C-alpha cells in the first residue's frame, strides 16, 4: 500500500457538493492499494501513519505523532497513486488492485488506525471527490509498504 501523508491544519472532502469527511487538525492521507497488497500491508501502513512523528514538540522538532497531538486522520482512497509513467505519457494503473478488493484493504487500514485511538474520517470510495486542505508546514511524506527507499 502507498500513502501520501500531509500534515494539515484543516481538511475536508466533498462529493457532489456535500462534505462527507472533515477534520480540523491532523493528517490527510491519500491511500492506494497495490495488486500485491494484503491485510498485513493495511495494518503496517495504519501503524506507520498513526505513529509518524511529523508534529512539532515544544522544542520545534518533529517529534510527535497525530495521536500525541490529539489530531484526526482524513483518509482518501486514491488509486492513481499507483500510476506508472515510466513508459509513455499516459499513466498505467496495472499495479492498482481491482476496486472491490482494494475497498476491503482500504477499510481495514481505516479500522486499524481507529483502533489505535485516532478519529478517522474518510471520503467516499470510488466517488469523484474534491479534497480541500491546508498543508501545515508544508509537511508531506510518502510511505510505501513494499518499497525500500
Short mmCIF file of C-alpha atoms in Angstrom, two decimals:
data_model
loop_
_atom_site.label_atom_id
_atom_site.label_comp_id
_atom_site.label_asym_id
_atom_site.label_seq_id
_atom_site.Cartn_x
_atom_site.Cartn_y
_atom_site.Cartn_z
CA UNK A 1 0.00 0.00 0.00
CA UNK A 2 1.10 3.51 -0.65
CA UNK A 3 0.23 6.74 1.14
CA UNK A 4 0.92 10.40 0.62
CA UNK A 5 0.70 11.82 4.11
CA UNK A 6 0.18 15.54 4.69
CA UNK A 7 0.17 17.38 8.00
CA UNK A 8 -2.86 19.65 7.89
CA UNK A 9 -4.42 22.39 9.97
CA UNK A 10 -7.74 21.51 8.32
CA UNK A 11 -9.01 19.23 5.57
CA UNK A 12 -12.31 18.13 4.08
CA UNK A 13 -13.57 16.01 1.24
CA UNK A 14 -16.72 16.70 -0.75
CA UNK A 15 -18.81 14.53 -3.04
CA UNK A 16 -21.38 16.31 -5.16
CA UNK A 17 -21.06 19.47 -3.03
CA UNK A 18 -21.70 17.55 0.21
CA UNK A 19 -18.98 17.34 2.86
CA UNK A 20 -18.53 13.62 3.59
CA UNK A 21 -15.44 13.86 5.81
CA UNK A 22 -13.66 16.70 7.61
CA UNK A 23 -11.01 17.27 10.26
CA UNK A 24 -9.63 20.37 11.96
CA UNK A 25 -6.05 19.36 12.58
CA UNK A 26 -4.08 16.21 11.97
CA UNK A 27 -3.20 14.21 8.88
CA UNK A 28 -4.67 13.83 5.43
CA UNK A 29 -3.63 10.53 3.86
CA UNK A 30 -4.16 9.66 0.21
CA UNK A 31 -4.14 5.84 0.10
CA UNK A 32 -3.58 3.45 -2.82
CA UNK A 33 -3.72 -0.34 -2.78
CA UNK A 34 -1.44 -2.45 -5.00
CA UNK A 35 -2.28 -5.80 -6.55
CA UNK A 36 0.24 -7.50 -4.25
CA UNK A 37 -1.04 -5.96 -1.01
CA UNK A 38 -2.51 -8.00 1.83
CA UNK A 39 -4.14 -7.31 5.19
CA UNK A 40 -0.68 -7.11 6.77
CA UNK A 41 0.14 -4.15 4.48
CA UNK A 42 -3.00 -2.30 5.60
CA UNK A 43 -2.15 -2.86 9.26
CA UNK A 44 1.51 -1.92 8.78
CA UNK A 45 0.59 1.27 6.92
CA UNK A 46 -2.03 2.28 9.52
CA UNK A 47 0.54 1.91 12.29
CA UNK A 48 3.10 3.92 10.33
CA UNK A 49 0.62 6.72 9.65
CA UNK A 50 -0.71 6.89 13.21
CA UNK A 51 2.79 6.82 14.72
CA UNK A 52 4.57 9.08 12.20
CA UNK A 53 6.32 11.79 14.18
CA UNK A 54 5.57 14.75 11.92
CA UNK A 55 4.22 17.20 14.51
CA UNK A 56 6.48 19.60 16.39
CA UNK A 57 7.19 19.32 20.10
CA UNK A 58 7.88 22.28 22.40
CA UNK A 59 11.44 22.48 21.08
CA UNK A 60 10.22 22.81 17.47
CA UNK A 61 11.39 19.31 16.48
CA UNK A 62 9.15 16.92 14.53
CA UNK A 63 8.83 14.51 17.41
CA UNK A 64 5.09 13.95 17.99
CA UNK A 65 2.53 11.72 16.31
CA UNK A 66 -1.06 12.52 15.39
CA UNK A 67 -2.14 10.55 18.49
CA UNK A 68 0.09 12.63 20.74
CA UNK A 69 -1.34 15.93 19.46
CA UNK A 70 -4.94 14.65 19.63
CA UNK A 71 -5.29 15.11 15.89
CA UNK A 72 -7.51 13.25 13.45
CA UNK A 73 -6.94 11.39 10.18
CA UNK A 74 -8.74 12.08 6.92
CA UNK A 75 -8.16 9.02 4.71
CA UNK A 76 -8.91 9.28 1.00
CA UNK A 77 -8.78 6.33 -1.38
CA UNK A 78 -6.63 7.31 -4.38
CA UNK A 79 -5.82 4.51 -6.82
CA UNK A 80 -3.96 6.96 -9.08
CA UNK A 81 -1.01 6.85 -6.66
CA UNK A 82 -0.24 3.51 -8.31
CA UNK A 83 0.06 5.23 -11.69
CA UNK A 84 3.25 4.45 -13.59
CA UNK A 85 4.63 6.99 -16.08
CA UNK A 86 7.97 5.32 -16.76
CA UNK A 87 6.88 4.40 -20.30
CA UNK A 88 4.99 7.00 -22.28
CA UNK A 89 3.00 9.96 -21.04
CA UNK A 90 -0.26 8.30 -20.07
CA UNK A 91 -0.15 6.55 -16.70
CA UNK A 92 -0.60 2.82 -16.45
CA UNK A 93 -2.64 1.63 -13.48
CA UNK A 94 -1.84 -2.08 -13.79
CA UNK A 95 -0.29 -2.08 -10.30
CA UNK A 96 -3.56 -0.92 -8.68
CA UNK A 97 -5.76 -3.55 -7.07
CA UNK A 98 -9.25 -4.03 -8.51
CA UNK A 99 -11.80 -1.84 -6.68
CA UNK A 100 -13.80 -4.48 -4.75
CA UNK A 101 -10.64 -5.99 -3.27
CA UNK A 102 -8.98 -2.60 -2.72
CA UNK A 103 -12.02 -1.40 -0.75
CA UNK A 104 -11.54 -4.24 1.75
CA UNK A 105 -7.92 -3.26 2.40
CA UNK A 106 -8.67 0.48 2.49
CA UNK A 107 -11.39 -0.14 5.07
CA UNK A 108 -9.02 -2.39 7.03
CA UNK A 109 -6.47 0.45 7.04
CA UNK A 110 -9.08 2.87 8.41
CA UNK A 111 -10.33 0.42 11.03
CA UNK A 112 -6.80 -0.35 12.24
CA UNK A 113 -5.97 3.36 12.51
CA UNK A 114 -9.15 3.95 14.52
CA UNK A 115 -8.33 1.03 16.83
CA UNK A 116 -5.16 2.90 17.76
CA UNK A 117 -7.13 5.79 19.18
CA UNK A 118 -7.26 8.21 16.26
CA UNK A 119 -10.53 9.62 14.93
CA UNK A 120 -10.75 8.63 11.27
CA UNK A 121 -12.83 10.40 8.63
CA UNK A 122 -12.95 9.23 5.02
CA UNK A 123 -14.02 10.22 1.58
CA UNK A 124 -16.34 8.01 -0.43
CA UNK A 125 -14.71 5.04 -2.12
CA UNK A 126 -14.77 5.25 -5.96
CA UNK A 127 -16.58 8.60 -5.93
CA UNK A 128 -15.50 11.74 -7.74
CA UNK A 129 -14.18 13.74 -4.79
CA UNK A 130 -12.91 17.24 -4.17
CA UNK A 131 -10.29 17.33 -1.43
CA UNK A 132 -9.63 20.65 0.27
CA UNK A 133 -6.76 21.00 2.71
CA UNK A 134 -4.33 23.39 4.28
CA UNK A 135 -0.96 21.65 4.36
CA UNK A 136 0.74 22.84 7.53
CA UNK A 137 4.47 23.41 7.17
CA UNK A 138 4.18 22.20 4.44
CA UNK A 139 4.89 18.67 5.58
CA UNK A 140 4.34 15.86 3.05
CA UNK A 141 5.71 12.32 3.35
CA UNK A 142 5.48 9.29 1.07
CA UNK A 143 5.06 5.89 2.73
CA UNK A 144 5.02 2.59 0.83
CA UNK A 145 4.69 -0.83 2.46
CA UNK A 146 6.67 -2.51 -0.33
CA UNK A 147 9.32 -0.02 -1.34
CA UNK A 148 12.70 0.40 0.27
CA UNK A 149 13.95 3.95 -0.14
#
